[in-house]
Amino acid sequence: MSFTSVVVRGAALAACCLIPLNAPAQTPQSETTDAASAAEASATTVTGRQRSPHFDAVNPHLDLGGEFYLYADFEGDVADAADMLTQLYGSMPIEGTPPQAMMLRQDYAMLAELMGLSDAKALGMSSVVTGEERFENRAYLHFGGPRVGLAAMWGSEPEVLSATKIAPDDVVLFSTGTFDGRELYRTIKNIVERVAGPDAVTAMETALSQKAPPLQVSALELIEHLHGEMTFFGSMDQTRMLQLDPQVAIPRPELVLRYENMGRLLNAELVDWAALPMVSFTENNGMTMVEWKAALPPPWSDFAPVLASDGKHLYLTSDKAYLQRCLSLTSGRLADAPALQAALAPFDGKANGIVWVSPEVTELWTRFLEGTMASVPDPQALSAVLEMVPTFDEPLIGLRENLPEGILWVSQMPFSHKRTLVTASIYNPVTIGLMASMAIPAFQKVRSTSQEKAVLNNLRQLGAAADMHFLETGESECTVADLVGPDRYIRELQSVAGEDYSTMVLRQGEVLSVTLPDGRVVEYQP
């Protein structure tokens, strides 16, 4: 297929996406009720050779007649695009081309096939109104057969996802889903063999088979257990605040990561915990826990990370008490939330992935941006970001279901797929890049200014303590060790941005200065 043909097909697909955006505004429900059945009866589709071969497989998973509907058949398009890349890079002259660039000379159609990308046949999307500013959005990606390559790593058949039973109903963010790392590894291995040859695969597997003390298990063995449910969720402790910067504070987050079938990693037979003095290892009531002893740097010094295992699951949490609370729940669980139960009901309570986002996320993000804007000289860039933050009163819920010939996504959202496409067309990579070029420096400037103020305050404390030391001892020179300690002038001096005060020598009447890791120098005149 020629380049022009691919461009034309791409333009046609884009036109399909934009047609619903130019549709007439919806008429009130009262004016359409009587005509609904007649309109449904009169809806027809093309037949014969004009009909897409995958339409009948995709359409039953969508809602026809709502605010938005899209169907796109792109069978063969991925292979055509891959062939174009093969021709493009294959035309590079061998002489004078760097060896790294020569790696681009590949059979991209074969790589797309190994990754399973060329198996995708068609895509369907739909949105229907389910309430005030509430939509049910559906998307179905059709493969026309079993999923292979990257598409196979998202698990097999739907199941009851158990993580909803340990997540409290006050979570602000929850995500869980089936994942098969073995399929991902097989895909990577096939690609390496195709690109670099069998010897490269042998070298890779040899390296992954090595055991690095204190681990008594290899990465290759871990990969064989990397399948099952992977979960992340978090709540916000409104009674404690996390001071991100002097001007910005948010409720303290409490987080849990959980990996199914990875619990054996904490087994004392697989890890020599005695060789790791920075952690403590305990076993009690069927739970194995590995706690980090050293304090984390600010602003995370209040956190005490813990690795835990119940034999099957591996947990990583920011707070042991929070994990224990989650594991002991018998009520007040996310699994008991009526909104989630209603979303899962059409799927008999089974799925391959669940995402839950609380309305509180918007409040937290808005609070963070507003706090940052208060200290920015020109807050216009952040104002644009703030306007993009969606607001919603009900939780956002997304489900993923693996089907025999495709993957179905269903979500309950405050906006439809129509808005998603509009947003994608407006906030394309170029626009996002421009906004980031304005916003990122503003964030960096606020952080830098806050850090410098905090470091300056540390120097000010050292200067005052040095003056007292000079007055009491009659000396004119001292070190930080003379000033800081439990029985010294300053009980504790915390590093703000990784700066080191330990080598400082303070002399009477001289400027105090410290260099930050990024090269900035902060000075204080006593």
XYZ file of C-alpha atoms in Angstrom:
526
model
C 0.000 0.000 0.000
C 1.343 3.431 -0.938
C 1.998 6.267 1.466
C -0.838 8.277 -0.106
C -3.247 5.392 0.416
C -2.326 5.106 4.097
C -2.794 8.866 4.562
C -6.205 8.729 2.884
C -7.304 5.836 5.110
C -6.044 7.695 8.166
C -7.967 10.810 7.150
C -11.085 8.716 6.685
C -10.705 7.289 10.179
C -10.262 10.799 11.597
C -13.403 11.892 9.756
C -15.307 9.019 11.347
C -14.166 10.281 14.730
C -15.253 13.843 14.046
C -18.666 13.160 12.488
C -20.379 12.758 15.890
C -18.868 16.071 17.004
C -20.801 17.942 14.353
C -24.114 16.239 15.068
C -27.134 18.422 15.935
C -27.715 19.254 19.580
C -29.862 16.747 21.471
C -33.557 17.496 21.590
C -35.313 17.255 24.962
C -36.307 13.755 26.065
C -40.013 14.715 26.009
C -39.822 15.464 22.277
C -38.110 12.213 21.319
C -39.863 9.585 23.456
C -42.707 8.953 20.995
C -40.333 8.627 18.038
C -37.755 6.421 19.754
C -39.150 3.064 18.699
C -39.815 4.260 15.151
C -36.268 5.591 14.810
C -34.852 2.327 16.087
C -36.957 0.352 13.673
C -35.889 2.522 10.745
C -32.147 2.277 11.471
C -30.451 0.293 8.721
C -26.902 -0.710 7.897
C -25.186 -1.506 4.631
C -25.083 -5.110 3.479
C -23.114 -7.357 1.209
C -19.658 -6.276 0.131
C -20.180 -2.809 1.641
C -20.471 -4.249 5.131
C -17.325 -4.418 7.258
C -16.489 -8.059 8.063
C -16.027 -7.202 11.759
C -19.049 -4.967 12.339
C -21.291 -7.796 13.563
C -18.645 -8.803 16.132
C -18.149 -5.272 17.466
C -21.640 -3.754 17.415
C -23.270 -6.006 20.099
C -20.825 -4.612 22.685
C -21.877 -1.002 22.026
C -24.950 1.168 22.622
C -26.481 2.392 19.382
C -28.532 5.591 19.362
C -26.885 7.420 22.260
C -24.880 10.631 22.260
C -21.894 9.074 20.545
C -21.139 6.082 18.315
C -18.009 5.194 16.385
C -16.915 2.141 14.407
C -13.590 1.880 12.600
C -12.282 -1.124 10.670
C -8.492 -0.931 10.417
C -7.599 -4.513 9.523
C -4.270 -4.490 7.742
C -3.498 -0.847 8.512
C -0.906 -1.673 11.189
C 0.870 -4.067 8.826
C 0.796 -1.434 6.068
C 2.306 1.195 8.372
C 4.952 -1.329 9.483
C 5.827 -2.078 5.855
C 6.308 1.647 5.279
C 8.805 1.802 8.156
C 10.614 -1.229 6.803
C 10.943 0.443 3.395
C 11.920 3.791 4.903
C 14.748 2.481 7.091
C 15.712 -0.191 4.577
C 16.578 2.514 2.078
C 19.346 3.884 4.324
C 22.804 3.387 2.811
C 24.889 0.788 4.609
C 28.118 2.708 4.148
C 28.460 5.767 6.382
C 25.460 4.865 8.572
C 26.234 4.521 12.325
C 25.829 0.978 13.718
C 23.123 2.230 16.087
C 21.090 3.509 13.156
C 21.540 0.219 11.318
C 19.485 -1.396 14.115
C 16.524 0.432 12.596
C 16.748 -1.809 9.535
C 14.178 -4.356 10.700
C 11.164 -6.199 9.395
C 8.610 -4.059 11.240
C 5.678 -6.076 9.946
C 7.143 -9.137 11.649
C 7.754 -7.171 14.865
C 4.162 -5.881 14.815
C 2.978 -9.461 14.412
C 5.127 -10.679 17.318
C 3.735 -7.901 19.526
C 0.189 -8.780 18.475
C -0.468 -5.306 17.084
C -1.327 -6.457 13.578
C -4.014 -8.761 14.991
C -6.213 -5.796 15.960
C -9.030 -5.670 13.428
C -11.580 -3.052 14.476
C -12.546 -0.575 17.204
C -15.961 0.465 18.419
C -16.928 3.206 20.885
C -20.239 4.470 22.240
C -21.615 6.778 24.943
C -25.106 7.068 26.423
C -26.494 9.439 29.048
C -27.284 7.683 32.348
C -27.921 10.718 34.550
C -27.180 14.386 34.970
C -23.606 14.840 33.722
C -23.181 11.066 33.826
C -22.388 8.762 30.904
C -21.751 5.105 30.315
C -18.869 4.872 27.866
C -17.999 1.678 26.034
C -14.993 0.756 23.905
C -14.332 -2.613 22.301
C -11.093 -3.578 20.566
C -11.659 -6.580 18.302
C -8.874 -9.051 17.484
C -10.955 -11.700 15.743
C -9.284 -14.491 17.716
C -7.196 -15.243 20.800
C -5.039 -12.349 22.026
C -1.306 -12.799 21.503
C 1.813 -10.749 22.184
C 1.339 -7.644 24.304
C -2.450 -8.084 24.304
C -2.065 -11.446 26.064
C -0.325 -9.975 29.110
C -3.595 -8.543 30.462
C -4.736 -11.899 31.805
C -7.169 -14.547 30.628
C -10.819 -14.972 31.633
C -12.715 -12.527 33.887
C -12.731 -13.315 37.598
C -13.901 -11.913 40.919
C -11.142 -9.449 41.780
C -10.442 -9.948 45.486
C -8.614 -6.646 46.082
C -11.941 -4.814 46.420
C -12.426 -6.728 49.684
C -9.323 -5.270 51.347
C -9.634 -1.699 50.074
C -11.610 0.591 52.412
C -14.564 2.474 50.974
C -12.812 5.797 51.669
C -10.100 5.186 49.034
C -9.514 8.151 46.758
C -7.885 6.027 44.066
C -8.126 2.298 43.380
C -6.820 0.254 40.485
C -6.605 -3.498 40.116
C -6.339 -5.862 37.200
C -5.148 -9.208 35.955
C -1.638 -9.259 34.532
C 0.563 -12.004 33.139
C 4.240 -11.100 33.179
C 5.082 -14.459 31.620
C 3.351 -13.455 28.390
C 5.171 -10.124 28.419
C 8.486 -11.905 28.846
C 7.712 -14.347 26.018
C 6.926 -11.419 23.740
C 10.146 -9.621 24.671
C 12.125 -12.822 24.132
C 10.595 -13.322 20.679
C 11.417 -9.728 19.720
C 15.007 -10.021 20.963
C 15.462 -13.223 18.968
C 14.073 -11.598 15.834
C 16.173 -8.431 16.198
C 19.441 -9.757 17.640
C 19.355 -13.516 17.100
C 19.253 -16.662 19.282
C 22.609 -15.916 20.925
C 21.191 -12.667 22.361
C 18.270 -14.608 23.857
C 20.684 -17.074 25.453
C 22.745 -14.230 26.921
C 19.611 -12.525 28.252
C 18.301 -15.687 29.919
C 21.724 -16.452 31.376
C 21.858 -12.984 32.955
C 18.307 -13.295 34.308
C 19.093 -16.720 35.782
C 21.810 -15.325 38.053
C 21.071 -15.011 41.772
C 22.328 -11.819 43.394
C 22.870 -12.048 47.181
C 21.061 -11.592 49.479
C 18.399 -12.931 47.064
C 18.389 -16.702 46.676
C 16.029 -16.532 43.700
C 16.705 -15.372 40.141
C 14.803 -12.799 38.133
C 13.741 -15.545 35.727
C 12.125 -17.472 38.597
C 10.320 -14.335 39.751
C 8.941 -13.757 36.250
C 7.342 -17.206 36.362
C 5.361 -16.076 39.428
C 4.464 -12.656 38.021
C 0.878 -13.422 37.083
C -2.439 -12.763 38.748
C -4.010 -9.633 40.216
C -1.953 -6.447 40.586
C -3.418 -3.716 42.771
C -2.774 -0.163 43.892
C -4.980 1.945 46.147
C -4.705 4.816 48.576
C -6.630 6.876 51.112
C -5.988 10.312 52.590
C -5.593 10.812 56.340
C -7.379 14.113 56.934
C -6.070 14.298 60.510
C -2.424 14.594 59.403
C -0.906 16.883 56.782
C 1.990 16.289 54.412
C 3.978 19.495 53.913
C 5.213 19.241 50.314
C 6.570 22.788 50.395
C 6.271 25.699 52.818
C 3.237 26.919 50.837
C 1.671 23.564 49.894
C 0.221 20.949 52.257
C -2.138 18.046 51.530
C -3.687 15.349 53.736
C -1.211 12.538 54.382
C -1.588 9.740 51.796
C -1.777 6.098 52.873
C -0.852 3.694 50.088
C -0.846 -0.031 49.347
C 0.609 -2.002 46.434
C -0.321 -5.694 46.188
C 1.028 -8.408 43.866
C -0.658 -11.792 43.729
C 1.540 -14.934 43.670
C 4.621 -12.941 44.736
C 4.320 -13.440 48.501
C 7.001 -16.109 48.558
C 9.593 -13.432 47.791
C 9.753 -12.549 51.514
C 10.383 -16.146 52.521
C 13.465 -16.339 54.758
C 14.714 -19.223 52.604
C 14.824 -16.968 49.539
C 16.287 -13.813 51.100
C 19.119 -13.532 53.603
C 17.541 -10.789 55.699
C 20.369 -10.897 58.237
C 22.637 -9.472 55.533
C 20.465 -6.349 55.339
C 20.976 -4.349 58.554
C 18.797 -1.486 57.333
C 15.625 -3.601 57.700
C 13.981 -5.683 60.404
C 12.388 -9.061 59.604
C 9.497 -10.506 61.644
C 7.000 -13.381 61.289
C 3.769 -13.348 63.251
C 0.289 -14.879 62.802
C 0.945 -15.989 59.246
C 2.273 -12.595 58.165
C 5.860 -11.842 57.263
C 6.932 -8.214 57.583
C 10.087 -6.379 56.554
C 10.271 -2.865 57.982
C 12.659 -0.114 56.892
C 14.656 1.170 59.852
C 16.213 4.391 58.533
C 14.197 7.614 58.401
C 13.261 8.868 54.953
C 14.281 12.394 53.865
C 11.769 15.257 54.143
C 8.957 15.616 53.366
C 8.570 11.805 53.587
C 10.172 11.424 57.025
C 6.778 10.588 58.588
C 6.443 7.475 56.405
C 7.661 4.012 57.474
C 7.567 1.708 54.413
C 6.805 -1.940 55.052
C 6.987 -5.049 52.862
C 4.561 -7.747 53.957
C 3.422 -11.181 52.815
C 0.578 -13.511 53.708
C 2.220 -16.336 51.764
C 0.397 -15.617 48.495
C 0.364 -11.837 48.165
C 3.231 -9.389 48.412
C 2.332 -5.998 49.901
C 4.187 -2.698 49.920
C 2.624 -0.048 52.129
C 3.487 3.409 53.346
C 2.110 2.642 56.809
C 1.857 -0.691 58.635
C -1.219 0.390 60.592
C -3.043 1.243 57.364
C -2.274 -2.197 55.873
C -3.413 -3.937 59.039
C -6.627 -1.938 58.966
C -7.239 -2.978 55.350
C -6.568 -6.672 55.951
C -8.939 -6.774 58.930
C -11.919 -5.181 57.176
C -15.246 -7.022 57.371
C -17.396 -4.009 56.462
C -16.825 -0.574 54.989
C -15.048 -2.180 52.028
C -14.929 -0.945 48.470
C -16.535 -4.260 47.465
C -19.622 -3.181 49.426
C -19.977 0.195 47.672
C -23.363 0.267 45.885
C -21.944 2.148 42.889
C -19.304 -0.523 42.265
C -21.771 -3.361 42.787
C -24.129 -1.784 40.257
C -21.311 -1.375 37.720
C -20.255 -5.038 38.116
C -23.783 -6.463 38.082
C -24.043 -6.808 34.246
C -20.779 -8.792 34.335
C -21.879 -11.166 37.134
C -19.403 -9.487 39.462
C -16.407 -10.560 37.367
C -13.889 -8.445 35.468
C -10.229 -8.259 34.471
C -9.697 -4.720 35.675
C -11.331 -2.127 37.925
C -10.511 1.549 38.354
C -12.218 3.724 40.995
C -11.548 7.449 41.374
C -13.170 9.376 44.224
C -14.421 12.965 43.736
C -11.921 13.863 46.472
C -9.109 13.555 43.922
C -10.323 16.713 42.194
C -10.397 18.571 45.500
C -6.835 17.495 46.368
C -5.428 18.367 42.947
C -7.189 21.734 42.974
C -5.892 22.500 46.469
C -2.356 21.677 45.363
C -2.544 23.892 42.266
C -4.134 26.804 44.131
C -1.494 26.596 46.870
C 1.241 26.599 44.249
C -0.307 29.505 42.325
C -0.284 31.644 45.460
C 3.516 31.755 45.365
C 4.031 32.072 41.604
C 4.704 35.575 40.232
C 2.859 34.767 36.982
C 0.213 32.096 37.671
C -1.337 32.123 34.181
C 0.254 28.824 33.121
C -1.013 27.064 36.238
C -4.439 28.660 35.757
C -4.699 26.876 32.405
C -3.838 23.566 34.083
C -6.381 24.244 36.842
C -9.132 24.811 34.274
C -8.433 21.361 32.826
C -9.136 19.601 36.136
C -12.507 17.820 35.807
C -15.110 18.114 38.552
C -17.544 15.342 39.457
C -19.837 14.435 42.346
C -19.887 10.652 41.892
C -16.940 8.273 41.683
C -15.454 7.494 38.300
C -15.621 3.759 37.618
C -13.904 1.853 34.848
C -14.068 -1.883 34.093
C -12.077 -4.081 31.714
C -13.321 -7.464 30.505
C -11.309 -9.893 28.403
C -13.535 -11.567 25.826
C -12.713 -14.526 23.528
C -11.954 -12.251 20.565
C -11.294 -8.837 22.079
C -11.183 -6.525 25.074
C -14.146 -4.491 26.352
C -13.847 -1.334 28.468
C -16.904 0.120 30.227
C -16.765 3.281 32.316
C -19.103 5.546 34.281
C -17.843 9.077 33.699
C -19.002 12.734 33.882
C -18.218 13.116 30.162
C -18.676 11.056 27.021
C -16.263 9.723 24.412
C -17.215 12.760 22.337
C -15.504 15.045 24.818
C -12.558 12.643 24.975
C -12.005 12.969 21.224
C -12.419 16.742 21.346
C -9.874 16.912 24.159
C -7.519 14.655 22.227
C -7.796 16.883 19.168
C -7.179 20.070 21.176
C -4.605 18.826 23.663
C -2.473 17.016 21.143
C 1.244 16.466 21.822
C 2.130 19.878 20.384
C -0.354 21.711 22.620
C 0.612 19.672 25.661
C 4.259 20.425 24.962
C 3.566 24.156 24.807
C 1.581 24.098 28.043
C 4.230 21.978 29.750
C 6.918 24.417 28.627
C 5.027 27.117 30.522
C 3.862 25.125 33.539
C 6.948 23.062 34.343
C 9.266 26.064 34.803
C 6.643 27.607 37.080
C 6.552 24.468 39.244
C 10.334 24.297 39.270
C 10.647 27.958 40.222
C 8.224 27.554 43.122
C 10.051 24.478 44.378
C 13.467 26.107 44.003
C 12.354 29.251 45.811
C 10.800 27.227 48.634
C 13.925 25.117 49.011
C 16.197 28.146 49.106
C 14.060 29.783 51.787
C 14.175 26.618 53.912
C 17.953 26.274 53.459
C 18.378 29.959 54.327
C 16.427 29.347 57.513
C 18.797 26.483 58.383
C 21.786 28.787 57.864
C 20.123 31.439 59.982
C 19.726 28.908 62.834
C 23.372 27.893 62.483
C 24.446 31.528 62.530
C 22.494 32.252 65.717
C 23.834 29.093 67.372
C 27.400 29.994 66.352
C 27.064 33.466 67.891
C 25.993 31.890 71.185
C 28.902 29.420 70.977
C 31.421 32.200 70.315
C 30.023 34.226 73.205
C 30.146 31.321 75.670
C 33.542 29.875 74.678
C 35.428 32.934 73.447
C 36.322 31.040 70.274
C 36.005 32.522 66.771
C 35.602 29.285 64.810
C 33.473 26.150 65.155
C 31.966 23.254 63.200
C 28.381 22.154 62.753
C 29.056 19.250 65.141
C 29.694 21.847 67.877
C 26.233 23.328 67.307
C 23.874 20.468 66.418
C 22.900 17.520 68.624
C 20.554 16.453 71.426
C 22.498 18.468 73.998
C 23.582 21.299 71.670
C 22.107 24.611 70.601
C 20.114 23.007 67.760
C 18.583 19.616 68.545
C 18.250 18.515 64.888
C 19.027 20.093 61.499
C 17.266 18.499 58.536
C 18.567 18.654 54.991
C 16.059 20.257 52.624
C 17.342 19.392 49.151
C 20.153 16.956 49.886
C 22.644 19.643 50.965
C 25.400 18.627 53.378
C 26.151 20.828 56.405
C 28.552 18.419 58.124
C 31.722 19.838 56.552
C 30.887 23.476 57.195
C 33.275 25.585 59.276
C 31.692 28.687 60.802
C 33.926 31.722 61.496
C 32.892 34.799 63.375
C 31.718 37.590 61.059
C 31.966 35.541 57.864
C 29.191 34.689 55.407
C 27.652 31.241 55.783
C 27.097 29.325 52.541
C 26.077 25.851 51.444
C 25.967 24.307 47.961
C 22.904 22.312 46.890
C 23.278 19.128 44.781
C 22.156 20.983 41.631
C 24.908 23.594 42.042
C 22.862 26.406 43.602
C 24.632 28.276 46.405
C 22.623 29.690 49.312
C 24.325 32.325 51.481
C 23.492 34.007 54.788
C 25.182 37.046 56.270
C 25.054 36.804 60.115
